[in-house]
Coordinates of C-alpha atoms in Angstrom, one line a residue:
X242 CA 68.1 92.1 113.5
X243 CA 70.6 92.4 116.5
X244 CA 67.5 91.9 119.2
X245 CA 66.1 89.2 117.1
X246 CA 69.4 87.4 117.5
X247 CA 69.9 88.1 120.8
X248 CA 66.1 86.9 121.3
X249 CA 66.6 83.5 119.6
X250 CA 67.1 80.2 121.2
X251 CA 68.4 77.7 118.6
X252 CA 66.1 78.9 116.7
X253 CA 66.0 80.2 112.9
X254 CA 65.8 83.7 111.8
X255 CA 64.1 84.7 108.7
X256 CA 64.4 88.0 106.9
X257 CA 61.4 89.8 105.1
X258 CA 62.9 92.3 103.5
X259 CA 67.2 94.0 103.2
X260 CA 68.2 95.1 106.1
X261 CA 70.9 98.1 106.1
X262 CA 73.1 98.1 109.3
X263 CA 74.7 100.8 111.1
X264 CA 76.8 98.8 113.4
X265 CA 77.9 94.8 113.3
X266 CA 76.4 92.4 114.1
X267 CA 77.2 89.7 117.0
X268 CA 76.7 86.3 117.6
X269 CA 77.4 85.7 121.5
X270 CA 78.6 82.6 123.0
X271 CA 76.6 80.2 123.7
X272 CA 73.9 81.0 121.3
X273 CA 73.0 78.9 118.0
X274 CA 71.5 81.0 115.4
X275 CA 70.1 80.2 112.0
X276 CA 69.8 83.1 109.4
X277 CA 67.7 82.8 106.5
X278 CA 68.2 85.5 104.7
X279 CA 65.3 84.3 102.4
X280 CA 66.4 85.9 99.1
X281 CA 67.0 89.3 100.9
X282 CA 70.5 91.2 101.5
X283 CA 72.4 92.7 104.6
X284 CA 74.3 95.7 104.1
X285 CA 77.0 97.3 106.1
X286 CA 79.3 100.5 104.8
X287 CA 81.8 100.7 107.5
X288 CA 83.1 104.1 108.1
X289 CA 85.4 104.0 111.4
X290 CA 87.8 100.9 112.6
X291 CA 85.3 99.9 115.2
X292 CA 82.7 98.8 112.3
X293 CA 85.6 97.0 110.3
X294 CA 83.1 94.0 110.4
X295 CA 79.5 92.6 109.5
X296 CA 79.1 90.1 112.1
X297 CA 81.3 88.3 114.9
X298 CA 80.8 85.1 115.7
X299 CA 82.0 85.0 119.0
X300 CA 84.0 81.9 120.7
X301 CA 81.1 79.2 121.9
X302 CA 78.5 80.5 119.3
X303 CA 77.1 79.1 116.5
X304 CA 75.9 80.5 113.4
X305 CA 74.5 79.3 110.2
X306 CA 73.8 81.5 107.2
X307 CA 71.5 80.6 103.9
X308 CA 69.4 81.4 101.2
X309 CA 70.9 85.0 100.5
X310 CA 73.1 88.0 100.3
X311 CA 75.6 89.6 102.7
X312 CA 77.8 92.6 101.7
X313 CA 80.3 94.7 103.4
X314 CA 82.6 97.4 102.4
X315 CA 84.7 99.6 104.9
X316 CA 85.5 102.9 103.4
X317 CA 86.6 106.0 105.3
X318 CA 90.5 106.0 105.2
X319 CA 92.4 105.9 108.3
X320 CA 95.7 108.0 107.3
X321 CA 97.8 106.6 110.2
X322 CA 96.8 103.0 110.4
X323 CA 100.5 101.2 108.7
X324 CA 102.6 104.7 110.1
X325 CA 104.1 106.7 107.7
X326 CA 104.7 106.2 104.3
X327 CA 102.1 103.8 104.3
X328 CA 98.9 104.3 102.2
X329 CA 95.6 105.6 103.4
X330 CA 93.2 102.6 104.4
X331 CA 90.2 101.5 106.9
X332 CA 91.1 100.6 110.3
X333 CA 92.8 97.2 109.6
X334 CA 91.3 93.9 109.1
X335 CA 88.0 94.4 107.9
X336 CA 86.2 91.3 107.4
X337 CA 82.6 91.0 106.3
X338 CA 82.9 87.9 109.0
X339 CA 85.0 87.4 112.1
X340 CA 85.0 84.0 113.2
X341 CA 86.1 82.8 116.8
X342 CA 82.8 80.4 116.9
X343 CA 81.2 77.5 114.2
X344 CA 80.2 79.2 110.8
X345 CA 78.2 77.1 108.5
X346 CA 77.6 78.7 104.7
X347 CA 75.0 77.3 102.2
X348 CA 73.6 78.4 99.7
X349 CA 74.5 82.1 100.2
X350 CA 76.6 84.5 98.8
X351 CA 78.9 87.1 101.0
X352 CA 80.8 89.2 99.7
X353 CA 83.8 92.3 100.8
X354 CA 84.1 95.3 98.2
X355 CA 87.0 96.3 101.1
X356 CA 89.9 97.6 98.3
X357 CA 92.7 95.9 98.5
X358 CA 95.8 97.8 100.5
X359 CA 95.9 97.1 104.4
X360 CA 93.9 93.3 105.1
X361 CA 90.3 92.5 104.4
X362 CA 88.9 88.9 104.4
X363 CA 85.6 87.3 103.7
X364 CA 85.8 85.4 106.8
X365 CA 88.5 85.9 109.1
X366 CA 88.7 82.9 111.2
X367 CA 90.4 83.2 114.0
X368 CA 91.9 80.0 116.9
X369 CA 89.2 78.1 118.0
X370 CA 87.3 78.6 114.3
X371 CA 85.0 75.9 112.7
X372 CA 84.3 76.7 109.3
X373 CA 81.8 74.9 107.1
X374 CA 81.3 75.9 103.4
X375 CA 78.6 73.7 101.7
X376 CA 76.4 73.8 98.0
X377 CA 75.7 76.8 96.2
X378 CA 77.6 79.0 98.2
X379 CA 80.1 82.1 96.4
X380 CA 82.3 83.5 98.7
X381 CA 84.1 86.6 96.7
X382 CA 86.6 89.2 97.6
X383 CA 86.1 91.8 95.0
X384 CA 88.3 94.5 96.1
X385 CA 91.3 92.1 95.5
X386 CA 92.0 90.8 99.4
X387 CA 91.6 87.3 101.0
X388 CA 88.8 85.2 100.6
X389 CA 89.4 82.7 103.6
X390 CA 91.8 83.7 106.3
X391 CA 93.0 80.6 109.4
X392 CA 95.0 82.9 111.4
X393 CA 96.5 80.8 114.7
X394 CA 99.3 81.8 117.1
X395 CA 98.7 78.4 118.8
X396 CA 96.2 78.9 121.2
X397 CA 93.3 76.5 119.7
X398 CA 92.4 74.2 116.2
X399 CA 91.0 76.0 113.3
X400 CA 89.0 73.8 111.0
X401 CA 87.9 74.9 107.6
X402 CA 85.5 72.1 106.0
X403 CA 84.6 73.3 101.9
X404 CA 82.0 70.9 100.3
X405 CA 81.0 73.1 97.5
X406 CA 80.4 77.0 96.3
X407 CA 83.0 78.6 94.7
X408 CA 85.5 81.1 96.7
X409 CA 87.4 83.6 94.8
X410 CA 90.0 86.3 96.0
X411 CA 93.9 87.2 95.9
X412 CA 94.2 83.8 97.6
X413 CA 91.4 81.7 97.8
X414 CA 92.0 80.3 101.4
X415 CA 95.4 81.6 103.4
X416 CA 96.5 80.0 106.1
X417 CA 99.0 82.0 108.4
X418 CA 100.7 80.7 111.6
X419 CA 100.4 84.1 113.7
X420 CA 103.3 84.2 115.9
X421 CA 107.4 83.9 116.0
X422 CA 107.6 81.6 118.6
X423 CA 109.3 78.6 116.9
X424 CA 107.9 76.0 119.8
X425 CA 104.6 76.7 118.9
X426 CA 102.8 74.4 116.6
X427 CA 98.8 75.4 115.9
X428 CA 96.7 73.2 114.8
X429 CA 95.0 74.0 111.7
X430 CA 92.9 71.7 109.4
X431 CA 91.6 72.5 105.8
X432 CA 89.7 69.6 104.5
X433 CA 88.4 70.4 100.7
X434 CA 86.2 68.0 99.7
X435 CA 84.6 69.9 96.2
X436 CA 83.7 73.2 95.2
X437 CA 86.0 76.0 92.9
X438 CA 88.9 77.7 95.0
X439 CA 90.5 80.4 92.5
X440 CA 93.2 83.0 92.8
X441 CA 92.6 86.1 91.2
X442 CA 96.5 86.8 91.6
X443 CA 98.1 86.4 88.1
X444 CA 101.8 87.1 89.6
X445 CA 102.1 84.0 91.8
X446 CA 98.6 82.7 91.4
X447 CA 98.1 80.8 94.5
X448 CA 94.5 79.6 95.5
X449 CA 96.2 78.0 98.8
X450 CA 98.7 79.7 100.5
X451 CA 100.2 78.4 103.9
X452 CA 102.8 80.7 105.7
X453 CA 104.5 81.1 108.9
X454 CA 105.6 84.4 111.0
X455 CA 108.2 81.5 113.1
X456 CA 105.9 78.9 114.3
X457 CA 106.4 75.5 113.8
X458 CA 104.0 74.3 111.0
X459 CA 104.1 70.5 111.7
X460 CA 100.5 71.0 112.7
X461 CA 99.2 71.9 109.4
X462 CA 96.9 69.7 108.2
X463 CA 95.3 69.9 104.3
X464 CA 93.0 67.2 102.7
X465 CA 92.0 67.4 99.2
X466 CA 89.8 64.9 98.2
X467 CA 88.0 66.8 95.3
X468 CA 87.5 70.4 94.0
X469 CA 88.5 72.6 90.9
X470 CA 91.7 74.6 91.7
X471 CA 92.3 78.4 90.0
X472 CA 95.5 78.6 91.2
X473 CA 98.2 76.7 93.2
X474 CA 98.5 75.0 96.7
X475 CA 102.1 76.9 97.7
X476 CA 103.1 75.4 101.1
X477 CA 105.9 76.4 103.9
X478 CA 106.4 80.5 103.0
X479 CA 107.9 82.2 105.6
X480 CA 110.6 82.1 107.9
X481 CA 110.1 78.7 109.7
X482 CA 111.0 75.5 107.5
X483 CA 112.1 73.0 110.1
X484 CA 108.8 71.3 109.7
X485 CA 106.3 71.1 107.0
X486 CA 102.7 71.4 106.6
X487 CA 101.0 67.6 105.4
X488 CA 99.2 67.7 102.0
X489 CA 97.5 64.8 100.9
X490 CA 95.7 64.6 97.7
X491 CA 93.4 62.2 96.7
X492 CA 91.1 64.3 93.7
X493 CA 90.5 67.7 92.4
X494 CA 91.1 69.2 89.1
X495 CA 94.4 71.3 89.3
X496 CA 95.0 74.0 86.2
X497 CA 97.7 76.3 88.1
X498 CA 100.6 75.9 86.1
X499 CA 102.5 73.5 89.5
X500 CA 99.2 72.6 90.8
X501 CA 101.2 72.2 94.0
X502 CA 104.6 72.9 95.4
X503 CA 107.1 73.7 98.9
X504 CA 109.1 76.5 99.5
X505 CA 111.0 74.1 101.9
X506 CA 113.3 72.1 100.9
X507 CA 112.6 69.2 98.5
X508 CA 113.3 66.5 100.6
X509 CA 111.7 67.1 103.2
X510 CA 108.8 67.7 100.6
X511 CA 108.8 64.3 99.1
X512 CA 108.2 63.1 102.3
X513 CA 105.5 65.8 103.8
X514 CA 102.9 65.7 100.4
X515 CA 101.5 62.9 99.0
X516 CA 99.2 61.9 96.1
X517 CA 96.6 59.3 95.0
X518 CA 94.2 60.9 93.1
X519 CA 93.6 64.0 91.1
X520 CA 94.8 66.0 87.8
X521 CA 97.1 68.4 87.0
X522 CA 99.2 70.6 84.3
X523 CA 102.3 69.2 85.6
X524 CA 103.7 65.7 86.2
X525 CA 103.2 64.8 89.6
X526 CA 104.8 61.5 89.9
X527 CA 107.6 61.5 92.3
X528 CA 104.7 62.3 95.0
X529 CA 102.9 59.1 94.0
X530 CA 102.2 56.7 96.9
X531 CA 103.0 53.1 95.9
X532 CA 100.1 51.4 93.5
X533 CA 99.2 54.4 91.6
X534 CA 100.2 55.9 88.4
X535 CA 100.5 59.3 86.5
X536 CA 98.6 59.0 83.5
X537 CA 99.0 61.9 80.5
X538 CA 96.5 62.1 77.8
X539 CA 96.0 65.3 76.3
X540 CA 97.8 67.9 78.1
X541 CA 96.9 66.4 81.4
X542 CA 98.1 64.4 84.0
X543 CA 95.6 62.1 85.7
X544 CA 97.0 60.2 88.9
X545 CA 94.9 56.5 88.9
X546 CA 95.2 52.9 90.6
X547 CA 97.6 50.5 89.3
X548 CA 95.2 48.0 87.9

């Protein structure tokens, strides 16, 4: 599979039959790559840190997966990985996909049986990062990890695009500002336009989760126009609350118990999230933008036009 991709030319790839792996798989840059995995499944066990992936897509390349199954797991502990004390785990941050490149998802299911302990993501994406989920797509993290991982010190964007599929994990989609340098601002960009994001976390039950090591996060960008929400947007955690991320809502369907909410401070809050559109559990009226209205019928409010 590796020489076929490495043979292609913007051309698409099309699987006959599984296909086992016993080492990941790369997408270099410059090269465009179409994978149909034509009803079939790609399997990787990782058993050392140096398989703790799938497939890269490196910076400059482009990849678009359909029509199928991957599935990773990485399994052979590494005693000494978090020092001592910590637990044994595989070499850290296993991800059935590394992303440095553009990723484009339809119609296919991936999936990372990675238990839960050190870090292991669906996708890790990493600066640089487009990431496109469309239509029939599941993305699941079944060993109790992150789904989606942004993870940006400030060296490039990161843009996550999800039009559809559902995506299920301890957080649905986390975005983490990578450094403690408090000048630094990285651009990130999640745009959720439909689909079902939901936290399998019953503690703090967060499908969206933004956080900061120290940078600035005045560059955080997130756009809901539609989508079903498992599980809370929870904005600003971390140590750097000078600036907050922007949240505009305009639809979705919200049953976490705030549907949204800041750990900065409310202020600053009222003036960083706003919302036209959309239901929720809880009344969400003092982040109405003039002309609309919180509407409650049945449990539920419903944020409409001012007619």
């Amino acid at each position: 599979l590796q020489d076929a991709i490495d043979a292609a030319d913007n051309q698409t790839i099309t699987l006959v039959k599984d296909v086992v792996l016993d080492s990941p798989l790369e997408i270099a840059r410059g090269k465009s790559v179409v994978l149909d995995l034509n009803g079939k499944t790609v399997y990787q066990t990782a058993t050392s840190s140096a398989e703790s992936h799938l497939m890269a897509v490196k910076s400059g390349g482009s990849l678009t997966i359909k029509n199928g199954t991957l599935s990773f797991a990485a399994t052979t502990p590494d005693t000494v990985w978090g020092g001592e004390g910590q637990p044994p785990y595989p070499g850290y941050a296993n991800n059935a996909i590394t992303n440095q490149g553009t990723l484009i998802i339809e119609n296919a299911t991936i999936e990372n049986k990675t238990s839960k302990g050190g870090a292991s993501y669906v996708i890790d994406n990493y600066a640089g990062a487009n990431l496109t989920i469309n239509e029939g797509t599941e993305l699941i993290q079944s060993g109790g990890d992150i789904a989606i991982r942004m993870f940006n010190g400030g060296s490039g964007a990161i843009n996550v695009t999800i039009n559809g599929g559902t995506i299920s994990g301890y957080r649905a989609v986390w975005i983490q500002l990578a450094s403690n340098t408090t000048t630094v601002a990285p651009i990130m960009n999640l745009t959720v336009n439909g689909g079902t994001l939901t936290s399998t976390d019953q503690t703090y039950n967060q499908a969206i989760y933004s956080y900061s090591y120290g940078n600035d996060m005045k560059n955080v960008l997130i756009n809901v126009s539609g989508g079903t929400f498992n599980g809370d947007i929870a904005l600003t955690g971390g140590s750097n609350k000078t600036n907050l991320e922007t949240l505009n809502i305009s639809g979705g369907q919200f049953s976490g118990q705030w549907g949204f909410y800041s750990y900065g401070a409310a202020e600053k809050a009222l003036e960083a999230i706003t919302v036209t559109g959309g239901s929720f559990m809880m009344d969400p009226t003092e982040y109405l933008q003039t002309g609309y209205n919180a509407v409650f019928t049945e449990g539920i409010w419903s944020v409409l036009p001012i007619e």
